[in-house]
Amino acid sequence: MTPVELSRTVLRAVRRAVDDGVLCVAVPERVVVTAPGPGGCGDYATNVALQLARPAGRPSVDVAEILQARLLSTDGIRDVVVTGPGFLNISLGATASTVLVEEILRRGTRYGYANGPSADFIPLRSPHEVRAVVVMDTLGRILRSQGAAVRTRCEAPLDPRWVDILGVGVDVGVDADGVHHSDSLPEFVVRPVPAPAGAAPLQLGRDAARWALLHPAGHDRPRITDEHLVQRESNPLFRVRYAHARTRALSRNATDLGFDAEPGDVRHDVAALLADHPRVLAQAAAHRAPDRLARHLVTVADAVLPLLPAVLPRGAEKPSAAHRARLALAEAAGAVLAGGLSLLGIDAPDHL
């Protein structure tokens, strides 16, 4: 059961409770499932019971227990535990991670993208400031990944160095008369806290500069320093790119040893984070916040790195189904890291 299928399953449980007359609420259009938070357990969690408690006029724990009973009778769900004020923590059957990894490997770096175009058209505009332009460029990529049509423009012609070094561009330029000629649809103005006066992000090169400008939240001032070029664990960008390169190296080494990846049941924290990737992309688009994607990639990298030493056989050990399954999970994590970096406009090298 994929996260999307689980979301629909929880929604059906709500609808059944309403049809049975146990809950008197309007059935929501969608239910969000995520990785369990602190104090949670299982494969996924949802706060739908907390959302329905007030309109239902019942304590959230009561609503959670109503939904728990209906979810426990669903094929593919192994256990449901209610924690805290009413969070539903859902454990899936043994094939949950297998299906997830199969989906990621099938979709590759486009895992988490919308299945097709939406009806959304989103015009973006930025002031003539380097961070705003980079954020707008990245937002355009993320919004398009979610099916939206996007138009971008800057309030003044782009500095050619921004185009050459940072790889940014706009869809609507400034004519010779200095006026933007476009339709009159309302625009979303991208206006993060600017880079510090006197900072020189271009000197960092494309990848480190974009990361320095995108990783902090829009309301935080970015740090434009050489720390983004350091090849050590203290640098989040290095950890993300290093984790991706390690997954690629493992695939090459496995080929040398004569075995391939084969999705299987692997219980590891990184699986829940990979399952959460489509939600992160959707939220980054909805909130116009590419920093959410950047921070998610750091979390995925930090989770997958401890898995990697156990992927390949050691010594005289022969490749087993467990090795093949762990390799498949590592390759899936690599695909998510590469896809996320691509949306940020950052290269994901196979060798580092």
mmCIF file of C-alpha atoms in Angstrom:
data_model
loop_
_atom_site.group_PDB
_atom_site.id
_atom_site.type_symbol
_atom_site.label_atom_id
_atom_site.label_comp_id
_atom_site.label_asym_id
_atom_site.label_seq_id
_atom_site.Cartn_x
_atom_site.Cartn_y
_atom_site.Cartn_z
ATOM 1 C CA MET A 1 0.000 0.000 0.000
ATOM 2 C CA THR A 2 1.531 3.288 -1.110
ATOM 3 C CA PRO A 3 1.088 6.528 0.874
ATOM 4 C CA VAL A 4 -1.507 7.715 -1.642
ATOM 5 C CA GLU A 5 -3.442 4.462 -1.277
ATOM 6 C CA LEU A 6 -3.214 4.669 2.518
ATOM 7 C CA SER A 7 -4.551 8.224 2.443
ATOM 8 C CA ARG A 8 -7.541 6.988 0.460
ATOM 9 C CA THR A 9 -7.967 4.078 2.869
ATOM 10 C CA VAL A 10 -8.134 6.428 5.870
ATOM 11 C CA LEU A 11 -10.603 8.611 3.988
ATOM 12 C CA ARG A 12 -12.801 5.576 3.338
ATOM 13 C CA ALA A 13 -12.693 4.746 7.068
ATOM 14 C CA VAL A 14 -13.967 8.258 7.830
ATOM 15 C CA ARG A 15 -16.712 7.898 5.244
ATOM 16 C CA ARG A 16 -17.781 4.521 6.679
ATOM 17 C CA ALA A 17 -17.958 5.992 10.178
ATOM 18 C CA VAL A 18 -20.158 8.803 8.860
ATOM 19 C CA ASP A 19 -22.374 6.391 6.908
ATOM 20 C CA ASP A 20 -22.750 4.237 10.030
ATOM 21 C CA GLY A 21 -23.937 7.276 11.965
ATOM 22 C CA VAL A 22 -21.070 7.081 14.444
ATOM 23 C CA LEU A 23 -19.544 10.373 13.325
ATOM 24 C CA CYS A 24 -21.537 13.428 12.256
ATOM 25 C CA VAL A 25 -19.049 15.435 10.184
ATOM 26 C CA ALA A 26 -18.454 16.521 6.635
ATOM 27 C CA VAL A 27 -16.085 14.035 5.024
ATOM 28 C CA PRO A 28 -12.855 15.877 4.124
ATOM 29 C CA GLU A 29 -11.650 15.918 0.539
ATOM 30 C CA ARG A 30 -8.304 14.371 1.458
ATOM 31 C CA VAL A 31 -6.363 12.955 4.387
ATOM 32 C CA VAL A 32 -2.653 13.557 4.870
ATOM 33 C CA VAL A 33 -0.444 10.692 6.072
ATOM 34 C CA THR A 34 3.144 11.353 7.110
ATOM 35 C CA ALA A 35 6.064 9.706 8.837
ATOM 36 C CA PRO A 36 5.322 9.266 12.576
ATOM 37 C CA GLY A 37 6.483 12.171 14.720
ATOM 38 C CA PRO A 38 8.160 12.051 18.154
ATOM 39 C CA GLY A 39 6.372 9.537 20.345
ATOM 40 C CA GLY A 40 4.752 7.902 17.342
ATOM 41 C CA CYS A 41 5.227 4.408 15.959
ATOM 42 C CA GLY A 42 4.534 2.298 12.904
ATOM 43 C CA ASP A 43 5.032 3.197 9.252
ATOM 44 C CA TYR A 44 2.760 6.233 8.923
ATOM 45 C CA ALA A 45 0.709 8.593 11.041
ATOM 46 C CA THR A 46 -2.243 10.934 10.512
ATOM 47 C CA ASN A 47 -3.870 13.641 12.621
ATOM 48 C CA VAL A 48 -7.256 13.342 10.905
ATOM 49 C CA ALA A 49 -8.968 12.535 14.228
ATOM 50 C CA LEU A 50 -7.772 15.838 15.692
ATOM 51 C CA GLN A 51 -9.113 17.674 12.656
ATOM 52 C CA LEU A 52 -12.538 16.029 12.929
ATOM 53 C CA ALA A 53 -12.944 16.217 16.714
ATOM 54 C CA ARG A 54 -14.360 19.758 16.955
ATOM 55 C CA PRO A 55 -16.895 19.472 14.102
ATOM 56 C CA ALA A 56 -17.885 16.040 15.443
ATOM 57 C CA GLY A 57 -18.346 17.424 18.969
ATOM 58 C CA ARG A 58 -16.305 14.559 20.439
ATOM 59 C CA PRO A 59 -12.878 14.163 22.046
ATOM 60 C CA SER A 60 -10.181 13.528 19.467
ATOM 61 C CA VAL A 61 -9.180 10.260 21.149
ATOM 62 C CA ASP A 62 -12.758 8.980 20.738
ATOM 63 C CA VAL A 63 -12.699 9.878 17.047
ATOM 64 C CA ALA A 64 -9.325 8.152 16.681
ATOM 65 C CA GLU A 65 -10.628 4.971 18.303
ATOM 66 C CA ILE A 66 -13.649 4.955 15.973
ATOM 67 C CA LEU A 67 -11.362 5.159 12.950
ATOM 68 C CA GLN A 68 -8.888 2.712 14.483
ATOM 69 C CA ALA A 69 -11.529 -0.036 14.589
ATOM 70 C CA ARG A 70 -12.371 0.438 10.921
ATOM 71 C CA LEU A 71 -8.758 0.602 9.785
ATOM 72 C CA LEU A 72 -7.817 -2.590 11.632
ATOM 73 C CA SER A 73 -10.271 -4.524 9.452
ATOM 74 C CA THR A 74 -8.616 -3.296 6.250
ATOM 75 C CA ASP A 75 -6.398 -5.569 4.155
ATOM 76 C CA GLY A 76 -2.787 -4.442 4.121
ATOM 77 C CA ILE A 77 -2.906 -2.796 7.555
ATOM 78 C CA ARG A 78 -1.178 -4.789 10.285
ATOM 79 C CA ASP A 79 -1.751 -2.545 13.300
ATOM 80 C CA VAL A 80 -3.135 0.854 14.293
ATOM 81 C CA VAL A 81 -2.080 2.544 17.548
ATOM 82 C CA VAL A 82 -3.585 5.732 18.992
ATOM 83 C CA THR A 83 -1.005 8.003 20.615
ATOM 84 C CA GLY A 84 -1.038 11.428 22.248
ATOM 85 C CA PRO A 85 -4.220 13.462 21.849
ATOM 86 C CA GLY A 86 -5.476 11.253 19.001
ATOM 87 C CA PHE A 87 -2.810 10.540 16.407
ATOM 88 C CA LEU A 88 -3.374 7.363 14.400
ATOM 89 C CA ASN A 89 -0.117 5.432 13.925
ATOM 90 C CA ILE A 90 -0.472 2.851 11.180
ATOM 91 C CA SER A 91 1.714 -0.199 10.563
ATOM 92 C CA LEU A 92 1.341 -1.801 7.169
ATOM 93 C CA GLY A 93 1.825 -5.366 6.067
ATOM 94 C CA ALA A 94 5.214 -6.823 5.270
ATOM 95 C CA THR A 95 5.036 -5.721 1.632
ATOM 96 C CA ALA A 96 4.646 -1.986 2.368
ATOM 97 C CA SER A 97 8.296 -1.068 1.896
ATOM 98 C CA THR A 98 8.491 -3.333 -1.155
ATOM 99 C CA VAL A 99 5.681 -1.511 -2.936
ATOM 100 C CA LEU A 100 7.124 1.870 -1.978
ATOM 101 C CA VAL A 101 10.593 1.053 -3.308
ATOM 102 C CA GLU A 102 9.151 -0.439 -6.485
ATOM 103 C CA GLU A 103 7.220 2.786 -7.110
ATOM 104 C CA ILE A 104 10.264 4.989 -6.508
ATOM 105 C CA LEU A 105 12.528 2.913 -8.744
ATOM 106 C CA ARG A 106 9.862 2.906 -11.453
ATOM 107 C CA ARG A 107 9.432 6.691 -11.378
ATOM 108 C CA GLY A 108 13.065 7.518 -10.668
ATOM 109 C CA THR A 109 13.884 11.158 -10.070
ATOM 110 C CA ARG A 110 10.271 12.076 -10.924
ATOM 111 C CA TYR A 111 8.920 10.259 -7.865
ATOM 112 C CA GLY A 112 6.584 12.668 -6.087
ATOM 113 C CA TYR A 113 5.647 14.519 -9.271
ATOM 114 C CA ALA A 114 1.984 14.975 -10.165
ATOM 115 C CA ASN A 115 0.600 12.387 -12.555
ATOM 116 C CA GLY A 116 -0.466 15.082 -14.992
ATOM 117 C CA PRO A 117 -1.134 18.802 -15.408
ATOM 118 C CA SER A 118 -3.498 20.575 -13.048
ATOM 119 C CA ALA A 119 -5.777 23.515 -13.733
ATOM 120 C CA ASP A 120 -3.515 25.861 -11.749
ATOM 121 C CA PHE A 121 -1.801 28.791 -13.443
ATOM 122 C CA ILE A 122 0.576 30.635 -11.116
ATOM 123 C CA PRO A 123 2.331 33.860 -12.183
ATOM 124 C CA LEU A 124 5.430 34.598 -10.085
ATOM 125 C CA ARG A 125 7.271 37.901 -9.820
ATOM 126 C CA SER A 126 10.479 38.785 -8.014
ATOM 127 C CA PRO A 127 12.360 41.983 -7.261
ATOM 128 C CA HIS A 128 15.757 42.455 -8.886
ATOM 129 C CA GLU A 129 17.674 40.716 -6.086
ATOM 130 C CA VAL A 130 19.729 37.560 -6.449
ATOM 131 C CA ARG A 131 18.110 35.482 -3.706
ATOM 132 C CA ALA A 132 14.591 36.386 -4.815
ATOM 133 C CA VAL A 133 15.387 35.381 -8.390
ATOM 134 C CA VAL A 134 16.911 32.034 -7.333
ATOM 135 C CA VAL A 135 13.951 31.271 -5.066
ATOM 136 C CA MET A 136 11.497 32.176 -7.839
ATOM 137 C CA ASP A 137 13.373 29.992 -10.328
ATOM 138 C CA THR A 138 13.220 27.051 -7.897
ATOM 139 C CA LEU A 139 9.577 27.627 -7.032
ATOM 140 C CA GLY A 140 8.802 27.457 -10.734
ATOM 141 C CA ARG A 141 10.480 24.057 -10.936
ATOM 142 C CA ILE A 142 8.642 22.720 -7.878
ATOM 143 C CA LEU A 143 5.249 24.074 -8.934
ATOM 144 C CA ARG A 144 5.645 22.572 -12.400
ATOM 145 C CA SER A 145 6.500 19.218 -10.796
ATOM 146 C CA GLN A 146 3.078 19.381 -9.146
ATOM 147 C CA GLY A 147 1.308 19.963 -12.437
ATOM 148 C CA ALA A 148 0.901 23.737 -12.318
ATOM 149 C CA ALA A 149 1.534 26.054 -15.241
ATOM 150 C CA VAL A 150 3.941 28.790 -14.139
ATOM 151 C CA ARG A 151 5.027 32.139 -15.503
ATOM 152 C CA THR A 152 8.009 33.943 -13.978
ATOM 153 C CA ARG A 153 9.259 37.479 -14.367
ATOM 154 C CA CYS A 154 11.679 39.850 -12.657
ATOM 155 C CA GLU A 155 11.131 43.554 -12.108
ATOM 156 C CA ALA A 156 14.308 44.379 -14.059
ATOM 157 C CA PRO A 157 16.520 42.577 -16.579
ATOM 158 C CA LEU A 158 18.512 39.746 -15.016
ATOM 159 C CA ASP A 159 22.192 40.195 -14.383
ATOM 160 C CA PRO A 160 23.855 38.030 -17.076
ATOM 161 C CA ARG A 161 26.123 36.546 -14.410
ATOM 162 C CA TRP A 162 23.067 35.223 -12.553
ATOM 163 C CA VAL A 163 22.010 33.454 -15.727
ATOM 164 C CA ASP A 164 25.460 32.072 -16.558
ATOM 165 C CA ILE A 165 26.559 31.032 -13.062
ATOM 166 C CA LEU A 166 23.320 30.325 -11.195
ATOM 167 C CA GLY A 167 21.324 28.972 -14.134
ATOM 168 C CA VAL A 168 18.272 31.157 -13.520
ATOM 169 C CA GLY A 169 15.879 32.481 -16.134
ATOM 170 C CA VAL A 170 12.498 34.175 -16.500
ATOM 171 C CA ASP A 171 9.559 33.585 -18.803
ATOM 172 C CA VAL A 172 8.593 37.254 -19.256
ATOM 173 C CA GLY A 173 11.272 39.857 -19.902
ATOM 174 C CA VAL A 174 11.408 43.644 -19.957
ATOM 175 C CA ASP A 175 10.912 45.347 -23.314
ATOM 176 C CA ALA A 176 13.027 48.237 -24.549
ATOM 177 C CA ASP A 177 10.561 50.718 -23.084
ATOM 178 C CA GLY A 178 11.194 49.252 -19.632
ATOM 179 C CA VAL A 179 7.656 47.903 -19.326
ATOM 180 C CA HIS A 180 6.570 44.331 -18.737
ATOM 181 C CA HIS A 181 4.000 43.355 -21.337
ATOM 182 C CA SER A 182 1.944 40.493 -19.949
ATOM 183 C CA ASP A 183 -1.600 39.771 -18.912
ATOM 184 C CA SER A 184 -3.173 41.305 -15.822
ATOM 185 C CA LEU A 185 -3.502 38.173 -13.681
ATOM 186 C CA PRO A 186 -2.502 38.727 -10.026
ATOM 187 C CA GLU A 187 1.056 37.629 -9.365
ATOM 188 C CA PHE A 188 2.631 35.990 -6.335
ATOM 189 C CA VAL A 189 5.577 38.171 -5.350
ATOM 190 C CA VAL A 190 8.607 36.155 -4.249
ATOM 191 C CA ARG A 191 10.311 38.288 -1.628
ATOM 192 C CA PRO A 192 12.564 36.358 0.761
ATOM 193 C CA VAL A 193 14.942 38.176 3.121
ATOM 194 C CA PRO A 194 17.710 39.366 0.777
ATOM 195 C CA ALA A 195 21.272 38.117 0.838
ATOM 196 C CA PRO A 196 23.483 40.277 3.078
ATOM 197 C CA ALA A 197 24.781 43.485 1.558
ATOM 198 C CA GLY A 198 28.213 42.905 0.111
ATOM 199 C CA ALA A 199 27.774 39.114 -0.007
ATOM 200 C CA ALA A 200 29.065 37.434 -3.150
ATOM 201 C CA PRO A 201 27.097 34.211 -3.718
ATOM 202 C CA LEU A 202 28.367 33.938 -7.292
ATOM 203 C CA GLN A 203 31.860 33.210 -5.979
ATOM 204 C CA LEU A 204 30.547 29.966 -4.487
ATOM 205 C CA GLY A 205 29.598 28.576 -7.897
ATOM 206 C CA ARG A 206 26.200 27.372 -8.974
ATOM 207 C CA ASP A 207 25.533 24.468 -6.589
ATOM 208 C CA ALA A 208 26.832 25.959 -3.333
ATOM 209 C CA ALA A 209 25.367 29.396 -4.104
ATOM 210 C CA ARG A 210 21.897 28.036 -4.832
ATOM 211 C CA TRP A 211 22.009 25.900 -1.679
ATOM 212 C CA ALA A 212 23.131 28.865 0.440
ATOM 213 C CA LEU A 213 20.200 30.919 -0.850
ATOM 214 C CA LEU A 214 17.559 28.145 -0.762
ATOM 215 C CA HIS A 215 18.269 26.122 2.389
ATOM 216 C CA PRO A 216 17.295 28.842 4.927
ATOM 217 C CA ALA A 217 13.611 29.645 5.327
ATOM 218 C CA GLY A 218 12.480 32.705 3.406
ATOM 219 C CA HIS A 219 12.232 34.793 6.580
ATOM 220 C CA ASP A 220 15.840 33.969 7.576
ATOM 221 C CA ARG A 221 18.871 35.800 6.230
ATOM 222 C CA PRO A 222 21.170 33.414 4.309
ATOM 223 C CA ARG A 223 24.821 32.948 5.230
ATOM 224 C CA ILE A 224 27.009 33.412 2.172
ATOM 225 C CA THR A 225 30.294 31.869 3.307
ATOM 226 C CA ASP A 226 32.795 29.259 2.184
ATOM 227 C CA GLU A 227 31.242 26.787 4.652
ATOM 228 C CA HIS A 228 28.986 25.670 1.801
ATOM 229 C CA LEU A 229 32.059 24.456 -0.115
ATOM 230 C CA VAL A 230 33.541 22.406 2.740
ATOM 231 C CA GLN A 231 33.676 18.670 2.027
ATOM 232 C CA ARG A 232 32.810 17.420 5.504
ATOM 233 C CA GLU A 233 29.802 16.368 7.550
ATOM 234 C CA SER A 234 29.267 19.833 9.002
ATOM 235 C CA ASN A 235 28.079 20.956 5.561
ATOM 236 C CA PRO A 236 24.465 19.828 4.890
ATOM 237 C CA LEU A 237 24.883 20.149 1.110
ATOM 238 C CA PHE A 238 27.918 17.886 1.234
ATOM 239 C CA ARG A 239 25.985 15.280 3.255
ATOM 240 C CA VAL A 240 23.148 15.238 0.722
ATOM 241 C CA ARG A 241 25.439 14.936 -2.292
ATOM 242 C CA TYR A 242 27.709 12.457 -0.519
ATOM 243 C CA ALA A 243 24.760 10.224 0.402
ATOM 244 C CA HIS A 244 23.623 10.231 -3.223
ATOM 245 C CA ALA A 245 27.119 9.438 -4.504
ATOM 246 C CA ARG A 246 27.405 6.581 -1.983
ATOM 247 C CA THR A 247 24.175 5.006 -3.248
ATOM 248 C CA ARG A 248 25.514 5.169 -6.807
ATOM 249 C CA ALA A 249 28.825 3.630 -5.716
ATOM 250 C CA LEU A 250 26.983 0.777 -4.005
ATOM 251 C CA SER A 251 25.111 0.004 -7.221
ATOM 252 C CA ARG A 252 28.390 -0.147 -9.130
ATOM 253 C CA ASN A 253 30.002 -2.336 -6.473
ATOM 254 C CA ALA A 254 27.002 -4.673 -6.382
ATOM 255 C CA THR A 255 27.266 -5.110 -10.148
ATOM 256 C CA ASP A 256 30.924 -6.050 -9.707
ATOM 257 C CA LEU A 257 29.835 -8.649 -7.141
ATOM 258 C CA GLY A 258 27.241 -10.041 -9.542
ATOM 259 C CA PHE A 259 23.935 -9.021 -7.969
ATOM 260 C CA ASP A 260 21.252 -6.395 -8.528
ATOM 261 C CA ALA A 261 18.727 -4.570 -6.423
ATOM 262 C CA GLU A 262 15.441 -6.334 -5.716
ATOM 263 C CA PRO A 263 12.784 -4.574 -3.618
ATOM 264 C CA GLY A 264 11.897 -6.445 -0.464
ATOM 265 C CA ASP A 265 10.761 -5.927 3.104
ATOM 266 C CA VAL A 266 13.275 -3.646 4.855
ATOM 267 C CA ARG A 267 12.400 -2.069 8.189
ATOM 268 C CA HIS A 268 14.361 1.170 8.248
ATOM 269 C CA ASP A 269 13.565 4.779 9.151
ATOM 270 C CA VAL A 270 14.499 6.015 5.692
ATOM 271 C CA ALA A 271 11.511 4.201 4.146
ATOM 272 C CA ALA A 272 9.013 6.435 5.953
ATOM 273 C CA LEU A 273 10.947 9.529 4.871
ATOM 274 C CA LEU A 274 10.909 8.401 1.247
ATOM 275 C CA ALA A 275 7.182 7.787 1.498
ATOM 276 C CA ASP A 276 6.784 11.339 2.786
ATOM 277 C CA HIS A 277 8.581 12.866 -0.215
ATOM 278 C CA PRO A 278 5.446 13.488 -2.340
ATOM 279 C CA ARG A 279 3.831 15.329 0.579
ATOM 280 C CA VAL A 280 6.963 17.452 1.071
ATOM 281 C CA LEU A 281 6.941 18.462 -2.603
ATOM 282 C CA ALA A 282 3.240 19.308 -2.439
ATOM 283 C CA GLN A 283 3.750 21.395 0.711
ATOM 284 C CA ALA A 284 6.804 23.169 -0.722
ATOM 285 C CA ALA A 285 4.651 24.128 -3.701
ATOM 286 C CA ALA A 286 1.586 25.111 -1.685
ATOM 287 C CA HIS A 287 3.532 27.258 0.793
ATOM 288 C CA ARG A 288 5.949 28.623 -1.825
ATOM 289 C CA ALA A 289 8.776 27.317 0.377
ATOM 290 C CA PRO A 290 11.637 25.503 -1.398
ATOM 291 C CA ASP A 291 13.523 25.411 1.909
ATOM 292 C CA ARG A 292 11.154 22.625 2.993
ATOM 293 C CA LEU A 293 12.495 20.455 0.199
ATOM 294 C CA ALA A 294 16.119 21.323 1.023
ATOM 295 C CA ARG A 295 15.691 20.401 4.681
ATOM 296 C CA HIS A 296 13.862 17.193 3.754
ATOM 297 C CA LEU A 297 16.804 16.123 1.587
ATOM 298 C CA VAL A 298 19.155 16.623 4.539
ATOM 299 C CA THR A 299 16.882 14.445 6.693
ATOM 300 C CA VAL A 300 16.789 11.698 4.035
ATOM 301 C CA ALA A 301 20.578 11.810 3.637
ATOM 302 C CA ASP A 302 21.164 11.609 7.386
ATOM 303 C CA ALA A 303 18.778 8.637 7.633
ATOM 304 C CA VAL A 304 20.164 6.645 4.695
ATOM 305 C CA LEU A 305 23.882 6.971 5.499
ATOM 306 C CA PRO A 306 23.740 4.521 8.466
ATOM 307 C CA LEU A 307 22.033 1.943 6.215
ATOM 308 C CA LEU A 308 24.721 1.925 3.544
ATOM 309 C CA PRO A 309 27.450 -0.101 5.344
ATOM 310 C CA ALA A 310 25.028 -3.052 5.573
ATOM 311 C CA VAL A 311 24.104 -3.100 1.886
ATOM 312 C CA LEU A 312 26.998 -5.133 0.457
ATOM 313 C CA PRO A 313 28.071 -8.597 1.644
ATOM 314 C CA ARG A 314 31.139 -8.681 3.872
ATOM 315 C CA GLY A 315 34.080 -11.039 3.578
ATOM 316 C CA ALA A 316 33.041 -14.441 2.279
ATOM 317 C CA GLU A 317 29.352 -13.640 2.754
ATOM 318 C CA LYS A 318 27.182 -14.384 -0.292
ATOM 319 C CA PRO A 319 24.628 -11.870 -1.599
ATOM 320 C CA SER A 320 21.223 -12.609 -0.080
ATOM 321 C CA ALA A 321 17.674 -11.394 -0.535
ATOM 322 C CA ALA A 322 18.296 -9.017 2.369
ATOM 323 C CA HIS A 323 21.290 -7.490 0.573
ATOM 324 C CA ARG A 324 19.244 -7.059 -2.598
ATOM 325 C CA ALA A 325 16.393 -5.428 -0.670
ATOM 326 C CA ARG A 326 18.711 -3.045 1.164
ATOM 327 C CA LEU A 327 20.372 -2.135 -2.132
ATOM 328 C CA ALA A 328 16.962 -1.377 -3.644
ATOM 329 C CA LEU A 329 16.093 0.850 -0.686
ATOM 330 C CA ALA A 330 19.440 2.647 -1.028
ATOM 331 C CA GLU A 331 18.869 3.168 -4.755
ATOM 332 C CA ALA A 332 15.393 4.530 -4.005
ATOM 333 C CA ALA A 333 16.889 6.991 -1.531
ATOM 334 C CA GLY A 334 19.447 7.994 -4.157
ATOM 335 C CA ALA A 335 16.660 8.654 -6.651
ATOM 336 C CA VAL A 336 14.831 10.889 -4.165
ATOM 337 C CA LEU A 337 18.024 12.812 -3.365
ATOM 338 C CA ALA A 338 18.875 13.263 -7.047
ATOM 339 C CA GLY A 339 15.329 14.320 -7.936
ATOM 340 C CA GLY A 340 15.171 16.788 -5.067
ATOM 341 C CA LEU A 341 18.539 18.331 -5.889
ATOM 342 C CA SER A 342 17.479 18.670 -9.531
ATOM 343 C CA LEU A 343 14.391 20.646 -8.488
ATOM 344 C CA LEU A 344 16.671 22.919 -6.468
ATOM 345 C CA GLY A 345 18.804 23.403 -9.590
ATOM 346 C CA ILE A 346 21.751 21.593 -7.997
ATOM 347 C CA ASP A 347 23.839 18.813 -9.541
ATOM 348 C CA ALA A 348 23.810 15.320 -7.987
ATOM 349 C CA PRO A 349 27.167 13.785 -9.015
ATOM 350 C CA ASP A 350 27.666 10.034 -9.115
ATOM 351 C CA HIS A 351 31.230 10.479 -7.830
ATOM 352 C CA LEU A 352 32.228 12.778 -4.998
#
